[in-house]
Coordinates of C-alpha atoms in Angstrom, one line a residue:
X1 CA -0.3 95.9 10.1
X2 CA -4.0 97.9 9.9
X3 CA -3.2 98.1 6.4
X4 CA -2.4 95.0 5.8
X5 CA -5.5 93.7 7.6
X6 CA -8.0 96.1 5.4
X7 CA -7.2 95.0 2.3
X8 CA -8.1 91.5 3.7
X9 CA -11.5 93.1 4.8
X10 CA -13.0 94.5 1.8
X11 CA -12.7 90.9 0.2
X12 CA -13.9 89.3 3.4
X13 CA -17.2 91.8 3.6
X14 CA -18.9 90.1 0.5
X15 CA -21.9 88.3 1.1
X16 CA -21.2 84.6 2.6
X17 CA -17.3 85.2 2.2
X18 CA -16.5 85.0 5.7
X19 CA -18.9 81.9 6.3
X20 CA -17.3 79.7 3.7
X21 CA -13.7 80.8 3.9
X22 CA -14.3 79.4 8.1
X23 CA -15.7 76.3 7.0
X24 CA -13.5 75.8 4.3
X25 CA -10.5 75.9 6.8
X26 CA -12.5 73.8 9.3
X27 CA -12.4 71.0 6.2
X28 CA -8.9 71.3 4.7
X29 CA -7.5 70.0 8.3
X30 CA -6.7 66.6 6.7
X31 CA -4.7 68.8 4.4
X32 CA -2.2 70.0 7.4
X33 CA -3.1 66.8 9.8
X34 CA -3.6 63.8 7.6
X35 CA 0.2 62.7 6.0
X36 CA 1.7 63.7 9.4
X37 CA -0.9 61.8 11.2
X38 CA -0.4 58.6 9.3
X39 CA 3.8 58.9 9.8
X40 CA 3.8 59.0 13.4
X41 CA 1.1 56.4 13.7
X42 CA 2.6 53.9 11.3
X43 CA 6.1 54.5 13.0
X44 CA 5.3 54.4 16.6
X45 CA 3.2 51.4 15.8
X46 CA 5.8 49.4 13.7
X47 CA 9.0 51.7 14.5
X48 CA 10.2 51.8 11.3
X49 CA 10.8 55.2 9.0
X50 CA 10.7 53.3 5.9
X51 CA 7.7 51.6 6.6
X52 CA 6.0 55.0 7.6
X53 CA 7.7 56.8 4.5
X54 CA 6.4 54.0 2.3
X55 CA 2.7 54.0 3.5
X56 CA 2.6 57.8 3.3
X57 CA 4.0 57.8 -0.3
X58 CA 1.3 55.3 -1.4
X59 CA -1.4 57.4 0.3
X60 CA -0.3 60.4 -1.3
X61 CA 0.0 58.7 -4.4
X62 CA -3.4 58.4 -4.7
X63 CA -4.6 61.4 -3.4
X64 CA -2.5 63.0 -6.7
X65 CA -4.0 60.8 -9.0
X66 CA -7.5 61.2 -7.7
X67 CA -7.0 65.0 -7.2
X68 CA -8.2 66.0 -11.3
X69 CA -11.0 63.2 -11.7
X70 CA -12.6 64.6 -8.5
X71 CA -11.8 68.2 -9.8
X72 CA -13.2 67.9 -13.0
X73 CA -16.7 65.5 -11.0
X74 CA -16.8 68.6 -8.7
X75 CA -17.0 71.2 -11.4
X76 CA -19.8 69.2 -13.6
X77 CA -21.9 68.1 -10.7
X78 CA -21.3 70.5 -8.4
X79 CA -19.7 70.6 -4.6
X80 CA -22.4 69.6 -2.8
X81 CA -23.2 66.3 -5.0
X82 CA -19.6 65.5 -5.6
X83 CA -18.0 66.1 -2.0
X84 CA -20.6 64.2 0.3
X85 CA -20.2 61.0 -0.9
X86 CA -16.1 61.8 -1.6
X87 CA -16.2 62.3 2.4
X88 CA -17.6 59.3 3.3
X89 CA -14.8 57.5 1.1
X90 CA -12.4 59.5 3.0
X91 CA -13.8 58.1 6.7
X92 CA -13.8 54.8 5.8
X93 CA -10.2 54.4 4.6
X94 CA -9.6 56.5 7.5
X95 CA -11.4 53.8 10.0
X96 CA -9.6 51.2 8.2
X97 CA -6.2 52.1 8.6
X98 CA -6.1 53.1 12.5
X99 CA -8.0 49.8 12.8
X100 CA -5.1 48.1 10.6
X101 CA -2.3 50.1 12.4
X102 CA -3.8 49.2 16.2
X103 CA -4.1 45.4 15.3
X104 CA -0.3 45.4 13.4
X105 CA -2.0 44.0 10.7
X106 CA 0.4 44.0 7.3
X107 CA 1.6 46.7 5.3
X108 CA -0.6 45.7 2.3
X109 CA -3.5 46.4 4.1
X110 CA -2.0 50.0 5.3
X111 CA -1.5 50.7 1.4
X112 CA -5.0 49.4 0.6
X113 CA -6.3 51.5 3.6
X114 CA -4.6 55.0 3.7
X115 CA -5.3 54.7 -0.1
X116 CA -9.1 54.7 0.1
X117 CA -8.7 57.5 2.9
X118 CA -6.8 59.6 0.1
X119 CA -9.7 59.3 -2.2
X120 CA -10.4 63.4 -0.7
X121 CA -11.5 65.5 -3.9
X122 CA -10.5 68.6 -4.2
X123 CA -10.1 70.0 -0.6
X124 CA -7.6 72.9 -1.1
X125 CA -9.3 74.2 -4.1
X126 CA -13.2 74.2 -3.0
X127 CA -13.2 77.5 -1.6
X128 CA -11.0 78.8 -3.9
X129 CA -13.7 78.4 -6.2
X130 CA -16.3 80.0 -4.4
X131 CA -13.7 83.3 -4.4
X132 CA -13.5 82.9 -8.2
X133 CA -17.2 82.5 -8.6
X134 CA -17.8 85.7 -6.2
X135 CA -15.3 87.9 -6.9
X136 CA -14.7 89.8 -10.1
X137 CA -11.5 91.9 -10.1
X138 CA -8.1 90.1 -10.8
X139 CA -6.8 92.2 -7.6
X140 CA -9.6 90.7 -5.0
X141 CA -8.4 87.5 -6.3
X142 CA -4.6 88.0 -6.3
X143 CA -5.6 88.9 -2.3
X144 CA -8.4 86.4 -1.9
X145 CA -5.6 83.5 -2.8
X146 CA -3.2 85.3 -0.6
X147 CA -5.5 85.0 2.1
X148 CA -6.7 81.1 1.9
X149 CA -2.7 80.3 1.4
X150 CA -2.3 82.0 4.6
X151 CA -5.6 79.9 6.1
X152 CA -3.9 77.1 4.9
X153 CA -0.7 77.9 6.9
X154 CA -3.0 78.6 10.2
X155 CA -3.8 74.8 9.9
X156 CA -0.1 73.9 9.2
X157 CA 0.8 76.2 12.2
X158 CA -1.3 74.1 14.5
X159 CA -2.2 70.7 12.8
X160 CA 1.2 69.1 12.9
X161 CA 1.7 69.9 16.3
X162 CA -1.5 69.2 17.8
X163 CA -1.2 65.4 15.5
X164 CA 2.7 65.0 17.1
X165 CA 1.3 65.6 20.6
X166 CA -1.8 63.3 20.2
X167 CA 0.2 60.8 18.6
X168 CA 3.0 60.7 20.8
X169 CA 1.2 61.7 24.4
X170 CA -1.9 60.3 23.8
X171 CA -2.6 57.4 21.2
X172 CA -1.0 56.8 18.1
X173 CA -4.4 57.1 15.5
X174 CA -5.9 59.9 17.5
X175 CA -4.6 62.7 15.5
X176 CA -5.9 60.8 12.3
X177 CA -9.2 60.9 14.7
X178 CA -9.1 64.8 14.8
X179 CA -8.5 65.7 11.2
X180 CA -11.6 63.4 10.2
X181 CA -13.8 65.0 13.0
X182 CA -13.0 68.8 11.1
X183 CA -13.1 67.4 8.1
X184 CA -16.8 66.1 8.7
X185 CA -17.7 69.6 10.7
X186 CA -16.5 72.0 7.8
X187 CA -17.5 69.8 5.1
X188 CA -21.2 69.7 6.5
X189 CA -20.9 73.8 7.2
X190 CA -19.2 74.3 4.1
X191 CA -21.7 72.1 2.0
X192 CA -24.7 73.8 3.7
X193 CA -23.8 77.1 1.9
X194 CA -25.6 77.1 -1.1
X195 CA -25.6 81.1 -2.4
X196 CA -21.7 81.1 -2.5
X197 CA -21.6 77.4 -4.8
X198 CA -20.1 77.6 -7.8
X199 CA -22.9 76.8 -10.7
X200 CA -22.2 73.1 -11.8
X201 CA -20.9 73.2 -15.4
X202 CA -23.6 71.1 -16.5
X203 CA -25.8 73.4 -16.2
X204 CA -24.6 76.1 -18.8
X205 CA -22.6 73.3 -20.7
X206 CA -18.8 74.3 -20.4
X207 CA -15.9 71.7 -20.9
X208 CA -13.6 70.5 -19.2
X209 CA -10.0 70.5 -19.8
X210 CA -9.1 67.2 -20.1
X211 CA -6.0 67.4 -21.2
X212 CA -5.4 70.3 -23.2
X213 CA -3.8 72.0 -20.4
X214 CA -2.4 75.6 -20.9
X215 CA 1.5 75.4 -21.2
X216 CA 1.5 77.7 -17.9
X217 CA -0.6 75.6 -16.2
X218 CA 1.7 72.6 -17.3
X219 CA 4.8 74.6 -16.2
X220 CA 3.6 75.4 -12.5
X221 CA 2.6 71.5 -12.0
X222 CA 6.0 70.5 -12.8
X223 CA 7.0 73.2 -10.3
X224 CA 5.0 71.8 -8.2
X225 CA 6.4 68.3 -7.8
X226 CA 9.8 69.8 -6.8
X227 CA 7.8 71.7 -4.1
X228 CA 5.7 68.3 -3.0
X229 CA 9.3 66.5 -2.9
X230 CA 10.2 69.0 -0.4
X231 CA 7.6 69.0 1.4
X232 CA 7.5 64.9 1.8
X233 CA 11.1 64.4 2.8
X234 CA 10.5 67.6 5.0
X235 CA 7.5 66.3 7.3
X236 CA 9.0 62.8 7.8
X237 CA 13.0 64.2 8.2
X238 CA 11.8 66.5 11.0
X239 CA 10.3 64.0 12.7
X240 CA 13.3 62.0 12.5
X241 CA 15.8 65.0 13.4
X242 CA 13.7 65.1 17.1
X243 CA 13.7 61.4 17.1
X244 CA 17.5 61.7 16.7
X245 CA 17.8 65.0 19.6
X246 CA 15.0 62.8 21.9
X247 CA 13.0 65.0 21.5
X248 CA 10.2 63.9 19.1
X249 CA 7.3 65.3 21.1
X250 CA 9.0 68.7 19.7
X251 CA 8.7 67.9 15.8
X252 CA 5.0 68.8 15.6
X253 CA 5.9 72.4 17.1
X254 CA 9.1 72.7 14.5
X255 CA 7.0 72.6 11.9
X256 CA 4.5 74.6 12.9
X257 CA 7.3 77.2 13.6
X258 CA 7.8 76.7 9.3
X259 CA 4.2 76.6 8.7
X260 CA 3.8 80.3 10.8
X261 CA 6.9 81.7 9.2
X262 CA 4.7 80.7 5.9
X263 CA 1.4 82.3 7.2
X264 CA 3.8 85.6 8.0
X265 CA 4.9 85.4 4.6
X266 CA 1.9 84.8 2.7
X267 CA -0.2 87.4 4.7
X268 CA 2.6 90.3 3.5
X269 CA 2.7 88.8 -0.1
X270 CA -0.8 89.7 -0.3
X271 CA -1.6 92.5 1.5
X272 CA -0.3 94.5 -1.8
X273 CA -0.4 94.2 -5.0
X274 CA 3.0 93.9 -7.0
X275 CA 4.4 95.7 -10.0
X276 CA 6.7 92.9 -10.9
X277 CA 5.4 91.0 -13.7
X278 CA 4.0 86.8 -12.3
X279 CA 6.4 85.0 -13.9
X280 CA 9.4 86.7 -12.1
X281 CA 8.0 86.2 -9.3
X282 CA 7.3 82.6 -9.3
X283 CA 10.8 82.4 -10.3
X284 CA 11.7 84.2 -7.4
X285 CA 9.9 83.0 -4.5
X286 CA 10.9 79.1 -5.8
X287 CA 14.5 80.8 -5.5
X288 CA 14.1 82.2 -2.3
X289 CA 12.4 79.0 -1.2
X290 CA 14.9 76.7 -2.4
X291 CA 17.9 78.9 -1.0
X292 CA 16.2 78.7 3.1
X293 CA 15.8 74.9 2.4
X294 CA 18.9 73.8 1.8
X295 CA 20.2 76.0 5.1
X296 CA 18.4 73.8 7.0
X297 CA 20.8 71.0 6.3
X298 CA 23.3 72.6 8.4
X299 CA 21.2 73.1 11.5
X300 CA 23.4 71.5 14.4
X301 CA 20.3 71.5 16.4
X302 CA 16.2 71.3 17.0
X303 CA 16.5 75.4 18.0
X304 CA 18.5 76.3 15.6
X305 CA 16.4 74.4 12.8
X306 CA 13.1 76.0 13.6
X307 CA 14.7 79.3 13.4
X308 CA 16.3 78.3 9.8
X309 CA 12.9 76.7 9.0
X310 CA 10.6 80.2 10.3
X311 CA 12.7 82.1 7.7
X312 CA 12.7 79.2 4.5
X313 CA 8.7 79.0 5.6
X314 CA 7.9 82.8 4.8
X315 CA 8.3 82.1 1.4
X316 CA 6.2 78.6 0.9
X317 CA 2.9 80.4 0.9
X318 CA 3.8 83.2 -1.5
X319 CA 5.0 80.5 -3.8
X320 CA 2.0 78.3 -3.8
X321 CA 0.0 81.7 -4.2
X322 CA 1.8 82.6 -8.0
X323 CA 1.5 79.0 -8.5
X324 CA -2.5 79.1 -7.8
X325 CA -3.1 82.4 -9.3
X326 CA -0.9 81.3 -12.7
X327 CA -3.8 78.9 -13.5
X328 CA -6.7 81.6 -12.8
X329 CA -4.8 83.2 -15.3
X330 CA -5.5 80.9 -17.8
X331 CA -8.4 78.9 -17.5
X332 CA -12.1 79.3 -17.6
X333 CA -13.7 80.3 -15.2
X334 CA -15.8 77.2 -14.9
X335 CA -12.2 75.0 -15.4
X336 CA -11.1 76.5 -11.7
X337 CA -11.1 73.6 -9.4
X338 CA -10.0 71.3 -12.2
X339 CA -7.2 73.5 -13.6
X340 CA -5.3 73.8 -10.1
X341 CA -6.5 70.1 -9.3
X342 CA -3.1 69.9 -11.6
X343 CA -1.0 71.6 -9.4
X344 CA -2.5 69.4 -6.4
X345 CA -1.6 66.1 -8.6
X346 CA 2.1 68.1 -9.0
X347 CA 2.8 68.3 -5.3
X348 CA 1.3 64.8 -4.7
X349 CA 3.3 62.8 -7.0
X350 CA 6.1 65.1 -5.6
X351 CA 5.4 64.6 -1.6
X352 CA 5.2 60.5 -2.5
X353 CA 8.7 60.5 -4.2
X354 CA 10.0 62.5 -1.4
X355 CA 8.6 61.2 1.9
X356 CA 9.7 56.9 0.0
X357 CA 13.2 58.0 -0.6
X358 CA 13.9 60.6 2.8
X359 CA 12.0 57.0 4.9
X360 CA 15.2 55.1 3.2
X361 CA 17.6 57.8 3.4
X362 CA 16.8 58.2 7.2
X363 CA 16.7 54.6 8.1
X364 CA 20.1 54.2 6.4
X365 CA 22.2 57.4 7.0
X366 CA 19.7 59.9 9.4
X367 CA 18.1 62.4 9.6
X368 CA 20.1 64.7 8.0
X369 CA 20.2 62.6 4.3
X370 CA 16.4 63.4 4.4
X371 CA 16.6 66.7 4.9
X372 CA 19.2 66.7 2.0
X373 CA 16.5 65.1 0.2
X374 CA 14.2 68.2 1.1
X375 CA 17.0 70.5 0.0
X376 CA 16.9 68.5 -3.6
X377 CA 13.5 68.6 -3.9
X378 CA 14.2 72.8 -3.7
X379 CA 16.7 72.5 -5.9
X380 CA 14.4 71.0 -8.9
X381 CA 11.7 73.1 -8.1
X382 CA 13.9 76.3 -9.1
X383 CA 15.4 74.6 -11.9
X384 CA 12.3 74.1 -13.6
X385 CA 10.8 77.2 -12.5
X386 CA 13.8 78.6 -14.3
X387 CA 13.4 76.3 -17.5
X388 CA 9.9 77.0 -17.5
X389 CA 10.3 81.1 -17.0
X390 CA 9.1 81.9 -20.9
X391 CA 6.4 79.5 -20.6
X392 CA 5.1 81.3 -17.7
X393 CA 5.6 84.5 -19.3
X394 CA 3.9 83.8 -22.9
X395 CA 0.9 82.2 -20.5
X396 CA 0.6 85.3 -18.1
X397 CA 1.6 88.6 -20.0
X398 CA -0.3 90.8 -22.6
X399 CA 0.8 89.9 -25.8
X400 CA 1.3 93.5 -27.0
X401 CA 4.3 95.4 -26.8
X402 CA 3.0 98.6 -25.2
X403 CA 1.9 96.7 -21.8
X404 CA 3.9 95.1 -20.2
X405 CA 1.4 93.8 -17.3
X406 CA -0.2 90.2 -15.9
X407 CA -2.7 89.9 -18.3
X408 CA -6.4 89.5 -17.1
X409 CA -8.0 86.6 -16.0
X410 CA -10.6 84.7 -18.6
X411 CA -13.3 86.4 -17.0
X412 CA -12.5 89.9 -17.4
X413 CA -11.0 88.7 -21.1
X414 CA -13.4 89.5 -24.6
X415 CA -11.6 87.0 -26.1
X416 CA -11.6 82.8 -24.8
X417 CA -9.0 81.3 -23.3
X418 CA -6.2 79.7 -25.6
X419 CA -5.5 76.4 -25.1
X420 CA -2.9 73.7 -27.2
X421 CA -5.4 71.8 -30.1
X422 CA -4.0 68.4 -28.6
X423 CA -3.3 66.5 -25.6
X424 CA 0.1 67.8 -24.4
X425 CA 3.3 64.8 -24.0
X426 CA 2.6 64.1 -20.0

């Protein structure tokens, strides 16, 4: 375990590195708090699933198709400009909703609401940034992703639990309360650290990418949406499973059991650096991933799911991470936070279609039918990571025979990035 933790240190001893990867983690807690938050308030407020499952698929909706336009903003005017005024969007909607929620006001307002609040930027990908702006070798960035996809699990670990038991113990809207309090905190740290902020791109005049997106990066957001529909008829199918065992106080803490079987996971994946080529394995994490899903469909009960769901967990952040680090592959430098925007809009769209159909498959047949929903969501994950496997290869290997290795990312390239002359088909 010393081991493990050292390679963690060198990256983590750069100037300002430990700073913004805090505050960064500090803001993301919408990220882990927000869509859980907004499910158990909405259903202990109307006590309907499909109601709750609905709302949160609008909300997440939006926060997919806002996820590249706030992306591409944040890499042309920079963090600071783009993310203050993004964050007061975010509070508002917030404000709205629980104020909407408390007074059982209608579900049109809800939408309207939770879809301002989902009007975020780029939270998962602003200090990912900052590691590609500071950090030159393809390694330090292999373990600097490693190590934010296991931050992100430490909020996944606690913020669904602490939401569940403010929600259900306390007062419905006060775990959307939290997550904007952090969010506010870390954004106002995280802002405040100027020497570690990407450059905007206006300033030496690089492009965007629009939407001549790489046919990796293309490949790992369609991925992606198979992972986002697990992950929606996951968070609103374990709440259901405890509603089902009474015991719903316990759903917050099943899926933080998940969410630390995911930060064990990630932290191994990237304490060392891997021989086998990217593409195999994305291909085989989405396996592994999809195979610990579906188990938990037979789980007979809340124990025996948490233990199913520790083991399917340690491979969600190792996953994400090939995911992420497939698009540092490919893009510029410059195209970061816009290039795995993409992959945010892929698990959005995904996380929407799952969490609407598990709300009707639950309020209809039970839990279980959502969780078979999560186990399909698996399922199309791997079988486009599978159809996609040559994509991925082409996008991340040297093109010569003799090497046989990830190739380098844009910035330690000679040559620029290839990308398709014309808008792909969407």
């Amino acid at each position: 375990m010393v081991g493990v933790l050292d390679t963690y240190r060198a990256i983590l001893s750069h100037p300002g590195a430990k700073a913004f990867a805090a505050a960064g983690l500090l803001a993301r807690l919408p990220i882990s708090m927000f869509n859980i938050s907004v499910i158990l308030m909405v259903q202990l407020q109307y006590d309907s699933y499909a109601t709750a499952g609905r709302v949160a698929a609008v909300g997440v909706l939006v926060w997919a198709a806002q996820t590249v336009p706030t992306a591409r903003l944040v890499d042309r005017i920079g963090q600071r400009a783009a993310m203050i005024p993004l964050t007061a969007v975010m509070v508002a909607g917030a404000s709205l909703a629980i104020w909407t929620a408390m007074t059982h006001g209608p579900e049109w307002l809800l939408w309207v609401s939770v879809a301002i609040a989902s009007v975020q930027g780029p939270l998962g990908s602003l200090t990912r940034a900052r590691w590609s702006h500071l950090l030159t070798s393809d390694r330090d960035i292999h373990t600097a992703f490693s190590l934010e996809g296991a931050l992100d699990e430490v909020l996944f670990v606690s913020g669904p639990a602490i939401a569940t038991l403010l929600a259900t113990l306390v007062w419905p809207p006060l775990g959307v309360v939290v997550c904007l309090v952090g969010l506010v905190i870390g954004m106002t740290i995280l802002l405040a650290q100027r020497s570690t902020e990407p450059a905007p791109r206006g300033a030496d005049g690089g492009d965007s990418l629009g939407l001549r997106l790489p046919p990796a990066v293309i490949a790992v957001a369609a991925i992606s949406f198979g992972i986002g529909a697990m992950f929606g008829a996951f968070d609103i199918s374990i709440v259901a499973f405890a509603d089902e065992a009474g015991q719903q106080t316990l759903s917050g803490l099943v899926i933080g059991i998940v969410s630390a079987g995911s930060l064990v996971g990630g932290l191994l994946y990237g304490s060392r650096h891997w021989a086998t080529p990217l593409w195999k394995r994305t291909v085989i994490s989405t396996l592994l991933l999809a195979v610990g899903v579906a188990a938990l469909t037979l789980a007979p009960n809340v124990l025996v799911l948490s233990a199913l769901g520790f083991v399917a967990g340690s491979m969600i952040a190792p996953t994400l991470t090939n995911a992420d680090t497939v698009v540092q592959r490919v893009v510029a430098r410059d195209q970061i936070t816009e290039g795995m925007a993409w992959l945010r809009v892929g698990v959005g769209i995904g996380v929407s279609v799952g969490a609407w159909i598990a709300g009707v498959l639950i309020e209809s047949s039970g839990a279980r039918a959502g969780l078979g929903m999560a186990a399909v969501g698996g399922g199309v994950a791997l079988l486009l990571a599978i159809a996609t496997a040559g994509v991925l290869r082409r996008g991340t290997e040297r093109q010569d025979d003799a090497a046989h290795e990830d190739a380098l990312p844009p910035s330690e390239r000679e040559e620029a990035v290839e990308q398709p002359p014309t808008p792909p088909h969407m």
